[in-house]
Short mmCIF file of C-alpha atoms in Angstrom, two decimals:
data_model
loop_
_atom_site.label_atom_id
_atom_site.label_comp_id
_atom_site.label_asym_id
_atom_site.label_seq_id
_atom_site.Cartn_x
_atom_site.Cartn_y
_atom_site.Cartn_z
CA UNK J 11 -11.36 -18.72 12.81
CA UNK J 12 -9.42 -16.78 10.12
CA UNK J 13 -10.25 -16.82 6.18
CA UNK J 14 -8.55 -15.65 3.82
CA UNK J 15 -10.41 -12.70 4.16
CA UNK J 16 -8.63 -11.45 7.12
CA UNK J 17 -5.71 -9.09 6.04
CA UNK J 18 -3.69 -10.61 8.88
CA UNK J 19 -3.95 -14.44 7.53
CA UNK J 20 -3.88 -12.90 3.98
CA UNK J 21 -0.41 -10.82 4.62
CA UNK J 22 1.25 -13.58 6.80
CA UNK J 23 0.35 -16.00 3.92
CA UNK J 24 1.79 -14.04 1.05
CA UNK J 25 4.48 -12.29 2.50
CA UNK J 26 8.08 -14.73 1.75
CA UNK J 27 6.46 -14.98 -1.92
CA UNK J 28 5.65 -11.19 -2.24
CA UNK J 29 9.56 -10.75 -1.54
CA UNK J 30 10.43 -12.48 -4.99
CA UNK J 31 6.81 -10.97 -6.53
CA UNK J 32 7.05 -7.51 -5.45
CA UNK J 33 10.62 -6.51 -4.34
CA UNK J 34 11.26 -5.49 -0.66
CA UNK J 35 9.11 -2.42 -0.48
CA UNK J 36 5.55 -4.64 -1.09
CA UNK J 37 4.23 -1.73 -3.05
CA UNK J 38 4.20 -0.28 -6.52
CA UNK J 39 6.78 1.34 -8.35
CA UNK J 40 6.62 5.06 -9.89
CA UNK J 41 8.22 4.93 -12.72
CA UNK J 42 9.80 8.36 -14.16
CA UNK J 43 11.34 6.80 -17.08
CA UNK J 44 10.66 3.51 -18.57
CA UNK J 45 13.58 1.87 -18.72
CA UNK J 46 14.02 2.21 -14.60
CA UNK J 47 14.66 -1.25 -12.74
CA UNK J 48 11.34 -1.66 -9.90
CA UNK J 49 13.34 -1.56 -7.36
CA UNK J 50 14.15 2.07 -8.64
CA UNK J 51 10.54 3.31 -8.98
CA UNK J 52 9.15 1.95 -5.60
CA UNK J 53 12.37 3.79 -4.37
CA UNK J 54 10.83 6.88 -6.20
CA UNK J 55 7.42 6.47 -4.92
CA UNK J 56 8.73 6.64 -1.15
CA UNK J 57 10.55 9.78 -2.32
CA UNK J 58 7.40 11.23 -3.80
CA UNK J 59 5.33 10.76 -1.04
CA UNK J 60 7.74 12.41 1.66
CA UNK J 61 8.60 15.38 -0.46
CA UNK J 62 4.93 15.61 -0.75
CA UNK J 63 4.65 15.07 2.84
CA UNK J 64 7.43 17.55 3.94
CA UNK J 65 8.87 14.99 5.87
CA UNK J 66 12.45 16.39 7.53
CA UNK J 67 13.90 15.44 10.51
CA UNK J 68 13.05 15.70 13.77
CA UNK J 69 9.50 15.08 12.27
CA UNK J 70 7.67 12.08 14.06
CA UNK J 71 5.63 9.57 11.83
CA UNK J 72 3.30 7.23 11.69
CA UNK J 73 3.46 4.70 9.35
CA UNK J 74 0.12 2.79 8.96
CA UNK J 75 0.44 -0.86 7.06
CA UNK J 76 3.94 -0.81 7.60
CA UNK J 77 4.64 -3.95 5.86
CA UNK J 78 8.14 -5.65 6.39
CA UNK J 79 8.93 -1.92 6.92
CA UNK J 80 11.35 -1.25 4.19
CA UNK J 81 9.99 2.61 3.57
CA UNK J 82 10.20 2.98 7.31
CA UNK J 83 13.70 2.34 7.38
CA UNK J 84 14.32 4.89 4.10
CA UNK J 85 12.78 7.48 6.28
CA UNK J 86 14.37 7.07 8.82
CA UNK J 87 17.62 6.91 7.28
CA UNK J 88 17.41 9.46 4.40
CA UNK J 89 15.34 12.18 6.13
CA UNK J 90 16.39 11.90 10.15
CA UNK J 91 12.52 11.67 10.92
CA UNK J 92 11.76 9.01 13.60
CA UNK J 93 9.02 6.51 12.29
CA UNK J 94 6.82 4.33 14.17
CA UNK J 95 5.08 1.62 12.04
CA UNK J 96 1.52 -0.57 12.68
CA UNK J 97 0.53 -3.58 10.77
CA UNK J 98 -1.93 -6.33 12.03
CA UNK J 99 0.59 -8.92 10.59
CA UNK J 100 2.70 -10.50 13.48
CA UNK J 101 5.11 -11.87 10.56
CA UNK J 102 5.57 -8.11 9.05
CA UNK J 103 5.96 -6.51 12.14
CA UNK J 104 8.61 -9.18 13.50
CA UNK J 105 10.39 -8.65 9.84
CA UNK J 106 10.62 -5.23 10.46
CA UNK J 107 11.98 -5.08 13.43
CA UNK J 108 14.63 -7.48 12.18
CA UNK J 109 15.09 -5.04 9.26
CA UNK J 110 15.72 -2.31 11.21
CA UNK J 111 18.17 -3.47 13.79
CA UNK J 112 20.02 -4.97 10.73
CA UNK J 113 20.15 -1.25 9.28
CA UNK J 114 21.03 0.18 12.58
CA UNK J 115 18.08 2.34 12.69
CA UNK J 116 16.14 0.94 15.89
CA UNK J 117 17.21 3.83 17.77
CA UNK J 118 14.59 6.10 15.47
CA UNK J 119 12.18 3.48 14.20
CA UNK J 120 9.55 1.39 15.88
CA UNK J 121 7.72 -1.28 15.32
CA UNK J 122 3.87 -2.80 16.85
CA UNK J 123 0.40 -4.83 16.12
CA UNK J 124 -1.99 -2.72 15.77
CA UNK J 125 -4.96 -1.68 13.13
CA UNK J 126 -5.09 1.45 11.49
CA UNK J 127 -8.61 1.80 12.26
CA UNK J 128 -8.24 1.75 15.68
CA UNK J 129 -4.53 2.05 16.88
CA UNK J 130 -4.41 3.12 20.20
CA UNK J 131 -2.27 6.20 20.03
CA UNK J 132 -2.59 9.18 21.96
CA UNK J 133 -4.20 11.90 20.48
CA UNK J 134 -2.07 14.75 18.75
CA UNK J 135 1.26 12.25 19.23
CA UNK J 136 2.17 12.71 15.53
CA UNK J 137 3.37 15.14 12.72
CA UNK J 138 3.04 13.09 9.66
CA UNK J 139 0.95 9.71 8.94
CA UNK J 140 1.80 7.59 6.19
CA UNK J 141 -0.63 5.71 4.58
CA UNK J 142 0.70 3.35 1.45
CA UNK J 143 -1.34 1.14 -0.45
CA UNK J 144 -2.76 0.02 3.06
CA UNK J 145 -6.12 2.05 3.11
CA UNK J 146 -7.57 -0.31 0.22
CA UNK J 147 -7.88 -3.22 3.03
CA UNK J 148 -9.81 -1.48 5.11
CA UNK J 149 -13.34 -1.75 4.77
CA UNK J 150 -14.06 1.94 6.76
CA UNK J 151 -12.17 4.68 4.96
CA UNK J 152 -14.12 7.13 6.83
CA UNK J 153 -12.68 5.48 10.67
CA UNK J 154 -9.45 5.01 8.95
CA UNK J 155 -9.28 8.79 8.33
CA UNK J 156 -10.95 9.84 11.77
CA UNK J 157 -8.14 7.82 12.85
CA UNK J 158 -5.61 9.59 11.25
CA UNK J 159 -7.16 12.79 12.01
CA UNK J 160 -7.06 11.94 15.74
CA UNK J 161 -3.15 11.50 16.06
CA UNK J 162 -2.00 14.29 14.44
CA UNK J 163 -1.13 17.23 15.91
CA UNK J 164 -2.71 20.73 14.61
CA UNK J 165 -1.00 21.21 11.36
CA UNK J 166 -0.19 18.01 10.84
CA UNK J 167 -0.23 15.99 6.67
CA UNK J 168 -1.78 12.89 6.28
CA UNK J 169 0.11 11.60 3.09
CA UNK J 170 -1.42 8.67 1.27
CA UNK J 171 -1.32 6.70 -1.59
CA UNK J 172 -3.28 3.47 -2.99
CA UNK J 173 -5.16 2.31 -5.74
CA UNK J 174 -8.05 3.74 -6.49
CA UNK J 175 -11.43 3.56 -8.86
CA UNK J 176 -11.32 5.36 -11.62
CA UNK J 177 -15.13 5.66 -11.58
CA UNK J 178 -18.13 4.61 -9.74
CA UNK J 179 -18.82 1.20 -10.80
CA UNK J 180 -22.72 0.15 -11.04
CA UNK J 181 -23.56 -2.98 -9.89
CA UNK J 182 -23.94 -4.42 -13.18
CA UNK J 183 -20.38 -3.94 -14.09
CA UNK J 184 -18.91 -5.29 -10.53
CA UNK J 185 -21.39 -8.57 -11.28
CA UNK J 186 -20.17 -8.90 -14.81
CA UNK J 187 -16.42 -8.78 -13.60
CA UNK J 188 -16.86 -10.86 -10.58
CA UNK J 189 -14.30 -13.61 -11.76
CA UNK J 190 -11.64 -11.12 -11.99
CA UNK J 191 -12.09 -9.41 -8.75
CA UNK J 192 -12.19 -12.95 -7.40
CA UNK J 193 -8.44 -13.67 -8.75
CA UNK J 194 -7.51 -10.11 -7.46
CA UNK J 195 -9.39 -10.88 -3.81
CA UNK J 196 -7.03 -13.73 -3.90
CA UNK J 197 -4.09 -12.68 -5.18
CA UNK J 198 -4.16 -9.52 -3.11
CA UNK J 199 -6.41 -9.62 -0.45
CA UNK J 200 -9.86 -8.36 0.05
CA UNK J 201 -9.95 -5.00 -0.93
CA UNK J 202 -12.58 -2.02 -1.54
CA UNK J 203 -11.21 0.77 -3.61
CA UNK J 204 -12.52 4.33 -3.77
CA UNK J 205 -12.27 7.48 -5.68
CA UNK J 206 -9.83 9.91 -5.13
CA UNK J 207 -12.87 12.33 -4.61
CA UNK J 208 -14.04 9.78 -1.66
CA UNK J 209 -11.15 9.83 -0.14
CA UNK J 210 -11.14 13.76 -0.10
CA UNK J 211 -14.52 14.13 1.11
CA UNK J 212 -14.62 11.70 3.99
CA UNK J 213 -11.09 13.36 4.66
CA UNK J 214 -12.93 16.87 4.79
CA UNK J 215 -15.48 14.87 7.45
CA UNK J 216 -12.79 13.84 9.56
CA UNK J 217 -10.99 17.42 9.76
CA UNK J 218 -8.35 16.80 6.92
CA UNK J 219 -7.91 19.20 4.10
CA UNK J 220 -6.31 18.17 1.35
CA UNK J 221 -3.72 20.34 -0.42
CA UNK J 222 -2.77 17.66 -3.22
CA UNK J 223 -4.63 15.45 -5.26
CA UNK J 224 -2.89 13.34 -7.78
CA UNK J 225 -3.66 10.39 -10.03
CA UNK J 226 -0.26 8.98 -10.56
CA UNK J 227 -1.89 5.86 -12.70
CA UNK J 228 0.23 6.52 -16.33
CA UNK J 229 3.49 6.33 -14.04
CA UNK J 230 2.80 3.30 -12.25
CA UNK J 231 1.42 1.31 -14.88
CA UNK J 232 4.91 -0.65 -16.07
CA UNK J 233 4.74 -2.34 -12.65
CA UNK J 234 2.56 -4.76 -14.00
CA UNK J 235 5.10 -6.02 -16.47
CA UNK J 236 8.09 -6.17 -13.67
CA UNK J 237 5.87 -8.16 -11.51
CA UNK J 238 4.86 -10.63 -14.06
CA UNK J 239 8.42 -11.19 -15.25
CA UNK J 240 9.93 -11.57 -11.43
CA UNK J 241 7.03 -14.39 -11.19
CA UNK J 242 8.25 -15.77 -14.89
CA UNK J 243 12.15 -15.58 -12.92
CA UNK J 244 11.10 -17.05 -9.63
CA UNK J 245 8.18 -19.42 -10.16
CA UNK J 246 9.37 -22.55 -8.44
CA UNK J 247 10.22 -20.60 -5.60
CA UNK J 248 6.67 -18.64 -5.36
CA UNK J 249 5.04 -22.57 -5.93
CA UNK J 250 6.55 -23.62 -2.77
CA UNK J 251 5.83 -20.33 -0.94
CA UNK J 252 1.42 -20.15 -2.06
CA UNK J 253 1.07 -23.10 -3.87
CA UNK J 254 -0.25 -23.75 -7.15
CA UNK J 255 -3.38 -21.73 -6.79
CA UNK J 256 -1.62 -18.66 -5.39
CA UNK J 257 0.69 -18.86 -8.30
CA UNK J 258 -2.43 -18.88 -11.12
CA UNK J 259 -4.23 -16.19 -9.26
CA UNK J 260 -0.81 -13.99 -9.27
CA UNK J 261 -0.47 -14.26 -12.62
CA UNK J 262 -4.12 -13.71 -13.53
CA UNK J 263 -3.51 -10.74 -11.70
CA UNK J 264 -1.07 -9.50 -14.07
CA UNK J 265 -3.08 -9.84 -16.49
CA UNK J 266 -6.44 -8.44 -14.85
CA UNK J 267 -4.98 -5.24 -13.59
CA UNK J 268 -3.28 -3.82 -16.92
CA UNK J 269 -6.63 -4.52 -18.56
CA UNK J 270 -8.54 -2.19 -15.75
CA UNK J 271 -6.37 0.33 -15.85
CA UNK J 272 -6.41 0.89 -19.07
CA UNK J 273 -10.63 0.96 -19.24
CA UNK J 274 -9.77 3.29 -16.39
CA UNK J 275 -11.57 1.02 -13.84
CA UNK J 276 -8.73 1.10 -11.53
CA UNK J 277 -5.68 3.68 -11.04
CA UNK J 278 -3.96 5.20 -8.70
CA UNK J 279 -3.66 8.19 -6.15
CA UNK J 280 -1.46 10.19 -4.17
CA UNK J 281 -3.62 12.74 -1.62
CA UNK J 282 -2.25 15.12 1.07
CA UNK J 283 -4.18 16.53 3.64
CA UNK J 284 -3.76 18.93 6.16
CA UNK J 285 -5.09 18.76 10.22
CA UNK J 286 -6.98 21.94 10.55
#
């Protein structure tokens, strides 16, 4: 049976209230200046991470955590690459698909179920993967990145970003913040973080170097605010969507995560790495 625990039962849960919560790209905004709208700086993180991925057209991608595969479709469209997405979540990937044919870009984007940490690609089928803010869900980094490693071609980027720990944590510190992580597990899923250095080294195991390592934390920061007033704007509807206790863990949330980021528990990373 599924728990809450499983990203699939987690993602088809959450996903009609993460629409009004989140905005249609499900992931954080960059934010260049701060008076920028969130749909404008999740816009701005896609564009980050496929300048910093080189991504052109005629370049094939892999998009791993697709979500309701908005940034898919923005690829597609604004760089002529063709784009095929995984998620675990039937509900995403059936969203997606609508998405696309909507946009008229089914011809170059793709849509399937599968799990990042074991996909079932052929090897060396792919120039570019894109990992964002989907690696945090899955438990084995290091099979997630062997993963990655395995579809690329010779030369290929992996281009990923997520939150990250800002530090080692002992286990004194995790115990003593256990109710918080317990409104984030619920809010957001079940999720282990890592450093940006772990993420490089069991990158390095798997055959990736990386060529950029950022910590992109100061500029996504304001997100919190956006997502707490979209919840103040649309709190009826989110109610109906997760219920009361969805609603109170969201907004703990939006309290929580400001609070770690400024302690520097939590933050955020952008790495590229290279297919040797």
């Amino acid at each position: 049976m599924k728990t809450v625990d499983d990203p699939v039962t987690h993602y088809d849960r959450i996903t009609g209230a993460w629409r009004y919560l989140l905005g249609e790209d499900f992931h954080f905004g960059y934010f260049r200046t701060a008076d920028e709208s969130l749909d404008a700086a999740t816009d701005n993180l896609t564009t980050l991470m496929a300048e910093s991925g080189a991504i052109g057209p005629d370049v094939s991608v892999l998009d791993v955590g697709c979500g309701i595969g908005n940034p898919a479709c923005v690829l597609a469209e604004r760089y002529g690459c063709r784009v095929t997405g995984i998620s675990t979540s039937r509900s995403g990937v059936e969203g997606a698909r609508r998405r696309a044919q909507e946009r008229g870009c089914s011809d170059r984007v793709s849509f399937s179920i599968a799990d990042g940490m074991d996909n079932g690609l052929p090897d060396a089928s792919f120039d570019r993967v894109w990992v964002l803010e989907a690696s945090h869900l899955m438990p084995r980094k290091d099979v997630l990145l062997a993963e990655c490693a395995r579809v690329l071609r010779p030369g290929g980027l992996v281009v990923l970003c997520d939150v990250i720990l800002g530090r080692d944590l002992p286990l004194a510190e995790v115990l003593s913040r256990a109710q918080d992580f317990i409104h984030l597990h619920y809010a957001f899923g079940r999720a282990k973080m890592e450093t940006l250095d772990t993420y490089r080294r069991l990158g390095e195991r798997a055959g990736l170097q990386a060529t950029k390592l950022m910590d992109i934390s100061d500029q996504m920061f304001p997100t919190f605010a956006h997502w707490r007033s979209r919840l103040e704007s649309h709190r009826e509807e989110v109610r109906g969507l997760i219920g009361d206790d969805g609603l109170e863990h969201f907004l703990a949330s939006c309290e929580i995560l400001p609070a770690l980021w400024k302690q520097r528990v939590l933050g955020y990373g952008l790495i590229v790495a290279v297919k040797e």
